[in-house]
Coordinates of C-alpha atoms in Angstrom, one line a residue:
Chain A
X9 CA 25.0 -16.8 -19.0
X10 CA 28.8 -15.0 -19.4
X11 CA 29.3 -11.7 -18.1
X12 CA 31.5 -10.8 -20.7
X13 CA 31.0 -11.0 -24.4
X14 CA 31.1 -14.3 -26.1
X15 CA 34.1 -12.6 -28.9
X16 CA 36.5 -12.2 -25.6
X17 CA 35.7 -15.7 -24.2
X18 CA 36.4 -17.1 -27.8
X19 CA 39.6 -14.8 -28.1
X20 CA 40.8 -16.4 -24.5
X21 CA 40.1 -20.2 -25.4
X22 CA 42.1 -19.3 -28.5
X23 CA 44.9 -17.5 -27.0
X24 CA 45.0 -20.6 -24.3
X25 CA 44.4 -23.3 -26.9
X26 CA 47.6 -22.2 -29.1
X27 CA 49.6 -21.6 -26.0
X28 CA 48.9 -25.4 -25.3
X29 CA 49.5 -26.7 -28.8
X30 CA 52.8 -24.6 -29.0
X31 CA 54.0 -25.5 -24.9
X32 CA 53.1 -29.6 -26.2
X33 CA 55.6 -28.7 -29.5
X34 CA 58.5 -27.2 -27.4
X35 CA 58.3 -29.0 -24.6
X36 CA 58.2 -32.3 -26.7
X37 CA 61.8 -31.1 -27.9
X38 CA 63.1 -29.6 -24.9
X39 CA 62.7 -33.1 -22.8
X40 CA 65.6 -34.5 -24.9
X41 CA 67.6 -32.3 -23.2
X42 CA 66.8 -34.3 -20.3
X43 CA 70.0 -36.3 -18.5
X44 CA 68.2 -39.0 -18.1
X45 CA 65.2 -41.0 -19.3
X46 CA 62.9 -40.4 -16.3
X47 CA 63.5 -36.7 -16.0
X48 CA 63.0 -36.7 -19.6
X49 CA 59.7 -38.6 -19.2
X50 CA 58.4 -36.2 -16.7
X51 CA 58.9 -33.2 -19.4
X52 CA 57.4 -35.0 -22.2
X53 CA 54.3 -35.9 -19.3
X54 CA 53.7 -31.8 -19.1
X55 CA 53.9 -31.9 -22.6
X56 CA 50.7 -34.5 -23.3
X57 CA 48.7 -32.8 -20.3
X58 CA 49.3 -29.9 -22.5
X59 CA 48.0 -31.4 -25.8
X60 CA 44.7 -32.7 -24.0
X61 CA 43.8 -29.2 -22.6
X62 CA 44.5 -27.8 -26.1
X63 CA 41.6 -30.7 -26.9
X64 CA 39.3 -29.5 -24.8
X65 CA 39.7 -25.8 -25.2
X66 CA 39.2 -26.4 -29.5
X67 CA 35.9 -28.6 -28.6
X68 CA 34.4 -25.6 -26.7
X69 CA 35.4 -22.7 -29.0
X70 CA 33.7 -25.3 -31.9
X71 CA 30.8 -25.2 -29.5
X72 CA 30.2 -21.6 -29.6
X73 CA 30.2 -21.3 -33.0
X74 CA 33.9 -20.5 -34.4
X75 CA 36.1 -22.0 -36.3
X76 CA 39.4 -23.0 -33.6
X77 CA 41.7 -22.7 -36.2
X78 CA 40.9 -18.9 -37.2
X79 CA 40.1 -18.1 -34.0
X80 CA 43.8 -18.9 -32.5
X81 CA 45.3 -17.5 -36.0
X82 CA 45.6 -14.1 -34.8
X83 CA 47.4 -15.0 -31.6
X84 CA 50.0 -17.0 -33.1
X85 CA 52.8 -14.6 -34.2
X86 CA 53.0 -13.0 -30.1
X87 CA 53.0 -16.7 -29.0
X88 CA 55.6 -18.1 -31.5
X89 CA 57.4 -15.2 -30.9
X90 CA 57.4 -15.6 -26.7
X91 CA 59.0 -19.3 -28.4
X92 CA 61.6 -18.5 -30.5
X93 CA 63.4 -15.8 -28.3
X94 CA 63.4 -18.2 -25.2
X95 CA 65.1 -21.2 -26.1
X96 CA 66.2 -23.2 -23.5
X97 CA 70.0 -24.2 -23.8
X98 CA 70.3 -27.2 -21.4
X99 CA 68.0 -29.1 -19.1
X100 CA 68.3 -26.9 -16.4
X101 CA 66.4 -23.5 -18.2
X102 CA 63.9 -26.1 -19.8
X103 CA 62.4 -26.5 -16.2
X104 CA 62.2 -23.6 -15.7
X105 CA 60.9 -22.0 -19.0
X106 CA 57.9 -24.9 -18.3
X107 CA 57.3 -24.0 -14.7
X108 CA 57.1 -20.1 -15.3
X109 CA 55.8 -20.1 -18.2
X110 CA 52.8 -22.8 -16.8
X111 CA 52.6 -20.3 -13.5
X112 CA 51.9 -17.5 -15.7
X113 CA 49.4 -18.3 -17.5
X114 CA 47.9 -19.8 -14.2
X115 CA 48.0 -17.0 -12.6
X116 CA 46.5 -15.3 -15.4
X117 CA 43.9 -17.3 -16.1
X118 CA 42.6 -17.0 -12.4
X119 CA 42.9 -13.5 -12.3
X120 CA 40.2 -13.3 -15.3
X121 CA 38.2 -16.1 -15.0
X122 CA 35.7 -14.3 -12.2
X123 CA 34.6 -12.8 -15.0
X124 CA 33.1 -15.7 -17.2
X125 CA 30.3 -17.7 -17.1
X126 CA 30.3 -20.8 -15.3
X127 CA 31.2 -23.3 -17.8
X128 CA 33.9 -21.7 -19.0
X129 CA 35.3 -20.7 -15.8
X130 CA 35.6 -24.0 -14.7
X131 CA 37.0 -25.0 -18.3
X132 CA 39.9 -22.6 -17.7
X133 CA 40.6 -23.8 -14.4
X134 CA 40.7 -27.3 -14.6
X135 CA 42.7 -26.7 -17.7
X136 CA 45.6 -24.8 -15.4
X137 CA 44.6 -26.2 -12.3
X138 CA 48.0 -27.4 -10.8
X139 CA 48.9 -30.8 -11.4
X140 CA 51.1 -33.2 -10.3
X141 CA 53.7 -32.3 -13.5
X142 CA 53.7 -28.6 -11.5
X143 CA 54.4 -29.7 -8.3
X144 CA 57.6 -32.3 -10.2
X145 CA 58.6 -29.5 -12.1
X146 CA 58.7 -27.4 -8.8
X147 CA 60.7 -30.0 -6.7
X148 CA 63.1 -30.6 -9.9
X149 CA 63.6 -26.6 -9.8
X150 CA 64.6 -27.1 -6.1
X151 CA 67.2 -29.6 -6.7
X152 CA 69.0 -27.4 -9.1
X153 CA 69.2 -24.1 -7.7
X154 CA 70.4 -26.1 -4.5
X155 CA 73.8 -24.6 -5.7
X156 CA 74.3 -20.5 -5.4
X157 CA 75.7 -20.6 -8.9
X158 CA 72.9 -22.1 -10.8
X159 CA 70.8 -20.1 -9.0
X160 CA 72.1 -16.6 -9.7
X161 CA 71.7 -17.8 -14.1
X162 CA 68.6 -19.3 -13.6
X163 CA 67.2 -16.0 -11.8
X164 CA 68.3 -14.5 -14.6
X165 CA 67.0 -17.1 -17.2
X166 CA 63.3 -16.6 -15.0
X167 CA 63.6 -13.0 -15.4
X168 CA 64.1 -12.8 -19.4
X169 CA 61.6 -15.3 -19.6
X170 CA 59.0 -13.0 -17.6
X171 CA 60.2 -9.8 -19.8
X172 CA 59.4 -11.5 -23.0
X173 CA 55.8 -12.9 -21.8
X174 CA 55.0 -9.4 -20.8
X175 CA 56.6 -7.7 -24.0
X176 CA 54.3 -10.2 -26.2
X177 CA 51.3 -10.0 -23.6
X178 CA 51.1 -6.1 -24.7
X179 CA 51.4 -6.8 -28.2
X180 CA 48.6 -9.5 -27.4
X181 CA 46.8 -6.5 -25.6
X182 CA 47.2 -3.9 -28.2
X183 CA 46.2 -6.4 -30.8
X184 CA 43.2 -7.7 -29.4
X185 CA 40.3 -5.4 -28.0
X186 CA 37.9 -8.2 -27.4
X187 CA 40.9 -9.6 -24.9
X188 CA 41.3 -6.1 -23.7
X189 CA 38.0 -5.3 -22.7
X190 CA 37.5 -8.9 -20.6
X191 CA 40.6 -7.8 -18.0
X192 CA 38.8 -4.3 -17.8
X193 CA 35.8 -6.2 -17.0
X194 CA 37.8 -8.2 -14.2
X195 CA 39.1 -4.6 -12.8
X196 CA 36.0 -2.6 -13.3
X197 CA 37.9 0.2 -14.2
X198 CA 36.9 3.7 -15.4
X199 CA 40.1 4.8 -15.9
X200 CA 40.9 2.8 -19.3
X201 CA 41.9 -0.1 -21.3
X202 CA 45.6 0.7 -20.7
X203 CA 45.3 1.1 -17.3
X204 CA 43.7 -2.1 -16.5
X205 CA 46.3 -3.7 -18.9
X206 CA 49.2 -2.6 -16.9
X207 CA 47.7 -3.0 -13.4
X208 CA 47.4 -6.8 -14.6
X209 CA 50.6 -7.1 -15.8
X210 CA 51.7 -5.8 -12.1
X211 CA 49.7 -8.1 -10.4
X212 CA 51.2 -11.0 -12.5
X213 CA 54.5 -9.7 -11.9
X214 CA 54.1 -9.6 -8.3
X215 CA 52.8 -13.2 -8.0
X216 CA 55.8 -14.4 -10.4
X217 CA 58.2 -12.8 -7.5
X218 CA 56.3 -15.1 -5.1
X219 CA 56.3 -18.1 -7.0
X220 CA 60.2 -17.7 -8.2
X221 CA 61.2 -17.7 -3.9
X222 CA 59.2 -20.9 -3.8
X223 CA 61.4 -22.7 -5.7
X224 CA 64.7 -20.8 -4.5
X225 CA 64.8 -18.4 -7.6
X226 CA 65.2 -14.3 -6.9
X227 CA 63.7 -12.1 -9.0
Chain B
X30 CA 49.5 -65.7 -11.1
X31 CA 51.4 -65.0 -14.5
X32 CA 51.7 -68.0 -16.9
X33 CA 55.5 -67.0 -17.8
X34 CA 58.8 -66.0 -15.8
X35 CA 58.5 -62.1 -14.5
X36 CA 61.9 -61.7 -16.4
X37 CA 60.1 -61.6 -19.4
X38 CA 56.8 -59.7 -18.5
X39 CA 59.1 -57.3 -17.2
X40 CA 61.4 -57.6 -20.9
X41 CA 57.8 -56.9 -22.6
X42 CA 56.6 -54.5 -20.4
X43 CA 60.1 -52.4 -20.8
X44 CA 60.1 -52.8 -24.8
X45 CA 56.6 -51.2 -25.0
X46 CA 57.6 -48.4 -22.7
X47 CA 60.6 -47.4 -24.3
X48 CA 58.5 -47.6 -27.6
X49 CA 56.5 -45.4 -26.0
X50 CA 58.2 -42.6 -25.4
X51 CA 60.2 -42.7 -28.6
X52 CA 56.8 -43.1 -30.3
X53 CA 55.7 -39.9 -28.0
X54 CA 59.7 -38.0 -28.9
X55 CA 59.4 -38.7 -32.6
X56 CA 55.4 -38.0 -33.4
X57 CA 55.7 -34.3 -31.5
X58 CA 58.3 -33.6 -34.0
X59 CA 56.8 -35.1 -36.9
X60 CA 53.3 -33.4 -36.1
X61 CA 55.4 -30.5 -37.4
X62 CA 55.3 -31.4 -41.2
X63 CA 51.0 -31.2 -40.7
X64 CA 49.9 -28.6 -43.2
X65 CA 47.3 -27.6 -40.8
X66 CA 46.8 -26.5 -37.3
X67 CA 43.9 -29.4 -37.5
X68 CA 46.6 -32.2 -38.6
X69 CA 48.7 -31.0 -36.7
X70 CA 46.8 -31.5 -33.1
X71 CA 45.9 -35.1 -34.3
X72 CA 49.0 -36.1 -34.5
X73 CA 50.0 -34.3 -31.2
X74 CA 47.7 -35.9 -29.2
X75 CA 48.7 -39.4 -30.9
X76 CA 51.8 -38.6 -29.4
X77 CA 50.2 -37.8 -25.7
X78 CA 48.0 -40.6 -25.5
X79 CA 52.1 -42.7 -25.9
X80 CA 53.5 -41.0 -23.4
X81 CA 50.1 -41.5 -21.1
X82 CA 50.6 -45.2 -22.1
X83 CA 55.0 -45.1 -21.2
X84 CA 53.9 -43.9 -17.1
X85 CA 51.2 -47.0 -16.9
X86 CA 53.9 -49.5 -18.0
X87 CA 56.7 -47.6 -16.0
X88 CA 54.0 -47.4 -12.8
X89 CA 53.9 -51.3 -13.5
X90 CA 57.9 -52.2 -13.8
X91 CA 58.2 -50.3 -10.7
X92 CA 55.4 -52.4 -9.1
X93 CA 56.8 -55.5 -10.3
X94 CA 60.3 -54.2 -8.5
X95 CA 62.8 -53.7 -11.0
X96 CA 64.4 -50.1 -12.4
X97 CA 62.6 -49.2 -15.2
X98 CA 65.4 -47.3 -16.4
X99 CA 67.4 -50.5 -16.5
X100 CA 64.8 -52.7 -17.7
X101 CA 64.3 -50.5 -20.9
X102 CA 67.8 -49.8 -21.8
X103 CA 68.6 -53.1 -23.5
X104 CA 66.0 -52.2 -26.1
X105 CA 67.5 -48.5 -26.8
X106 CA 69.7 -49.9 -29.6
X107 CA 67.1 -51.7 -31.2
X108 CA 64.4 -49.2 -31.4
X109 CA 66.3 -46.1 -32.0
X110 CA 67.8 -47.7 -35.2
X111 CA 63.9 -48.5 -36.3
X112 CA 63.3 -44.5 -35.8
X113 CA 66.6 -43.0 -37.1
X114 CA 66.4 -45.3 -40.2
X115 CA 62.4 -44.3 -40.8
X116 CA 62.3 -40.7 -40.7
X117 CA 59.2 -39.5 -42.5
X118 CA 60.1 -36.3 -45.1
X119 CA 56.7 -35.3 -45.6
X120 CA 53.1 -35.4 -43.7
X121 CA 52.0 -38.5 -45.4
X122 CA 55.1 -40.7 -44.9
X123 CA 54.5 -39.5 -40.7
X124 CA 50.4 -40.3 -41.0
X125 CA 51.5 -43.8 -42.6
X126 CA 54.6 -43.8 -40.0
X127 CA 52.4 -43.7 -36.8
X128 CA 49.2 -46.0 -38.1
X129 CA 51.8 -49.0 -39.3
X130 CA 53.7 -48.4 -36.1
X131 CA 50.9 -48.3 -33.9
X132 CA 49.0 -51.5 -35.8
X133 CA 52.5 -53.7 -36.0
X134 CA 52.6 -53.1 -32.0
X135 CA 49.1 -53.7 -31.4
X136 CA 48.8 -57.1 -33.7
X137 CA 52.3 -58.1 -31.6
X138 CA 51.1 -57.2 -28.1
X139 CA 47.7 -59.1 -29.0
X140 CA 49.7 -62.2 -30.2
X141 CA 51.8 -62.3 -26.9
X142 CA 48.8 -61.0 -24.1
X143 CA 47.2 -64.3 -23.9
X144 CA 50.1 -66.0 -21.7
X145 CA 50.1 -63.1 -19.3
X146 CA 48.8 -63.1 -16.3
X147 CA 45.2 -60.9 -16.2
X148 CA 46.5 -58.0 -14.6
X149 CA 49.2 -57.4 -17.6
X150 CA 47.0 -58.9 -19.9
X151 CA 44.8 -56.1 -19.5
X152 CA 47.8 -53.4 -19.2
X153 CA 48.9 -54.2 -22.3
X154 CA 45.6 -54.8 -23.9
X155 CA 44.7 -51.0 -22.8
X156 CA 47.7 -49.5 -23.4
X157 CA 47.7 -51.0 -27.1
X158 CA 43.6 -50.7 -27.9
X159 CA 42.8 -49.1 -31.0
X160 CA 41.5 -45.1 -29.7
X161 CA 40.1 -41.8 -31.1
X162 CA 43.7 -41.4 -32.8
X163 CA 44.1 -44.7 -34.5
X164 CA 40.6 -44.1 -36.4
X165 CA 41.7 -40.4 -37.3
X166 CA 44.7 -41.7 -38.7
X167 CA 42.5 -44.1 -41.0
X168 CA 40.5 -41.8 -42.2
X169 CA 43.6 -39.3 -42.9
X170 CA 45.1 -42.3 -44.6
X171 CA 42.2 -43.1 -46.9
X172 CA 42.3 -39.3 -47.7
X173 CA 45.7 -39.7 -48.9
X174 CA 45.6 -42.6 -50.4
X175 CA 42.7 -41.5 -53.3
X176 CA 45.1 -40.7 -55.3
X177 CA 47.1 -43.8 -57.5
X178 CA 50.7 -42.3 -57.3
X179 CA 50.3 -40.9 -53.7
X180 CA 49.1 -45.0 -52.9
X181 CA 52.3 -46.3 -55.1
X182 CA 54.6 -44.2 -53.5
X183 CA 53.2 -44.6 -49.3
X184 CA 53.2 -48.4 -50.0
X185 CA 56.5 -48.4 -50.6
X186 CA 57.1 -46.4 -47.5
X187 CA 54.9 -48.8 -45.3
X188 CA 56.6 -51.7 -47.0
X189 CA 60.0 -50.6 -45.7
X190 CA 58.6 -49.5 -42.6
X191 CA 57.8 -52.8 -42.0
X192 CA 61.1 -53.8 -42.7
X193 CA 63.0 -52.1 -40.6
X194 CA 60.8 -53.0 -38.1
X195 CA 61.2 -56.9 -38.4
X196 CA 65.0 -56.6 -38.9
X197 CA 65.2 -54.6 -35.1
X198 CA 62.5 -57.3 -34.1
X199 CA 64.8 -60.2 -35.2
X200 CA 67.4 -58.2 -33.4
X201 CA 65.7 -58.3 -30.7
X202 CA 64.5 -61.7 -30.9
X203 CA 68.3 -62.6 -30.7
X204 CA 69.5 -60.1 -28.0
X205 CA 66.9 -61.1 -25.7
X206 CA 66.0 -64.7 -24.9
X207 CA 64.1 -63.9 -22.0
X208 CA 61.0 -62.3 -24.8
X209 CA 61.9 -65.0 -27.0
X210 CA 60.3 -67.4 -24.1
X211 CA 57.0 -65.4 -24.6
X212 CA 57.0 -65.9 -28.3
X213 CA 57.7 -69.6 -27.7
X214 CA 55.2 -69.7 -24.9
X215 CA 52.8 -68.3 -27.1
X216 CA 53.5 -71.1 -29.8
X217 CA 53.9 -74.0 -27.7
X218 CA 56.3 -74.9 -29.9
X219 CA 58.6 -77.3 -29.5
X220 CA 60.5 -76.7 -32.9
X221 CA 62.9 -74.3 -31.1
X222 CA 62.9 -70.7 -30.3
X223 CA 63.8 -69.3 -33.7
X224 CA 61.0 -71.4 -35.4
X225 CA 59.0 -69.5 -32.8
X226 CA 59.9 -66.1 -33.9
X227 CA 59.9 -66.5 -37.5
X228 CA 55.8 -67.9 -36.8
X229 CA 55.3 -64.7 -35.3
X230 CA 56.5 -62.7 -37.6
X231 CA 54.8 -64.1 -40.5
X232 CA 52.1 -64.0 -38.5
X233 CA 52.3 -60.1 -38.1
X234 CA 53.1 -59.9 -41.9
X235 CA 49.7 -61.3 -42.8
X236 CA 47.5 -59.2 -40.7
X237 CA 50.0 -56.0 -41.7
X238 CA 48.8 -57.2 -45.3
X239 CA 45.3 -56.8 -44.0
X240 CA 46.0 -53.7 -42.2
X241 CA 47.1 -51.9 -45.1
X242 CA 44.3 -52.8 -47.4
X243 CA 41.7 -51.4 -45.2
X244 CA 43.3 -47.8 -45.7
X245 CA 43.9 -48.2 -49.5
X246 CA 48.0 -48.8 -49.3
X247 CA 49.1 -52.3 -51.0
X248 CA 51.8 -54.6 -49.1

């Protein structure tokens, strides 16, 4: 039994399973900016965990009845958008681009997935759940924001790559009542679809600042 | 107790991984000339079940107390050349690209398991078995091969895959004696080592002839 209607749970799975196929796709070519062969391993790791959550996100939406490939369709242009304006340039930005941009849609994810039924609430979270490519990724970031240089661009990097996510996570929101309607659900708020929108985005903004210190970043 | 010296389990062992995550490097980017979300993913997760494969063999080298990083880079050359010189321009020549890839390495590994002790008899045994992917390609293979000039012209293309790949093989086979052993340990031959490798790689022609047959190409 989900506590939400099945179109928003099938417009999440989608928006998640093309995030996953198009994170496996970048990441794939950002690892070759890798300065060696067993950092560049550990990126192109993130990259296959990525590709089996995509697998397992496709087999449920075929499960409830839609077709994955029309279902993600309308997500696309947001997410290959987020893509193209955040290109990394060196190793350095790769890591982070994968850490915040695999913390956000943790966070997300967690934030909304009180609100489904069982099965697919433990589907979403298994499929973020923080693995040991996260907590690589995290020690990797550590290592080069050890210098006060590299840390001041990278903040900077992490903060243009937070302002894009949100600019294409309200294109997502205006686009997409169904998704809309599952984060009012998670506030229970009267005062509106917007409203709930942008109290989420806050909330996602303030756990970004506390995941950023963690790995020596300021935002 | 391993049936032959650790210097060349460790030379096989670091030739597979560092196919590996070429095979994982080059597949991501190929899964981009997939004319559907659908092909697309299959390929994609081709390429994360290889790079799944590269951290059990790297786990292993580690285990077996060598660099990995050093152990693989003899075969860099070698494999890179087989790759740069075999770059698929469309989704068929990348669908034939991964099976004949996948099927020469598995009919190789198979050849060379039974001298090594159990432990990386099984490794490699697992890390090579044919999966979900391999049958997936099969099918997408017989698919494209209904039609006569599509199977003239992807024969070709699996003919000079091949190839390439026995020319960096002989390569190889020359700039390694330690792998040599194996292939001569295999044999018990005592005809010499280059007898040994030309066996084998007739050997690997004929069941590449059999290989290609079963999805409709012609060798």
């Amino acid at each position: 039994m989900t506590r939400v209607p099945t179109e928003s749970v099938i417009d999440l799975l989608a928006m998640l399973a093309y995030g996953e196929v198009l994170a496996f796709d970048r990441m794939a070519v950002d690892a070759r900016l890798a300065p060696d062969l067993r950092r560049r391993a550990l990126l192109s790791e993130a990259a296959g965990a990525e590709i089996a959550h995509y697998r397992r996100l496709v087999d449920r939406l075929e499960e409830l009845g839609t077709d994955p490939e029309q279902a993600m369709a309308p997500f696309a242009g947001a997410l290959e958008a987020y893509h193209d304006l955040t290109r990394p340039r060196d190793w350095p930005e790769a890591v982070v681009k994968a850490y915040v941009g695999d913390r956000l849609t943790d966070d997300f994810v967690r934030t909304v997935a009180g609100v489904l039924g069982r099965r697919d609430r433990e589907l979403v979270s298994e499929v973020v759940q923080e693995g040991r490519y996260q907590r690589l990724a995290a020690d990797e970031l550590r290592a080069l924001t050890a210098d006060e240089q590299a840390r001041s661009r990278l903040s900077m990097w992490a903060r243009r790559l937070v302002g894009e996510a949100m600019a294409q996570a309200m294109r997502i929101a205006t686009e997409r009542p169904a998704l809309t309607a599952l984060v009012v659900a998670v506030n229970g708020d009267a005062n509106g679809d917007q409203s709930a929108v942008q109290l989420l985005l806050r909330r996602l903004a303030q756990a970004h600042t506390q995941r950023m210190s963690e790995v020596g970043l300021n935002s």
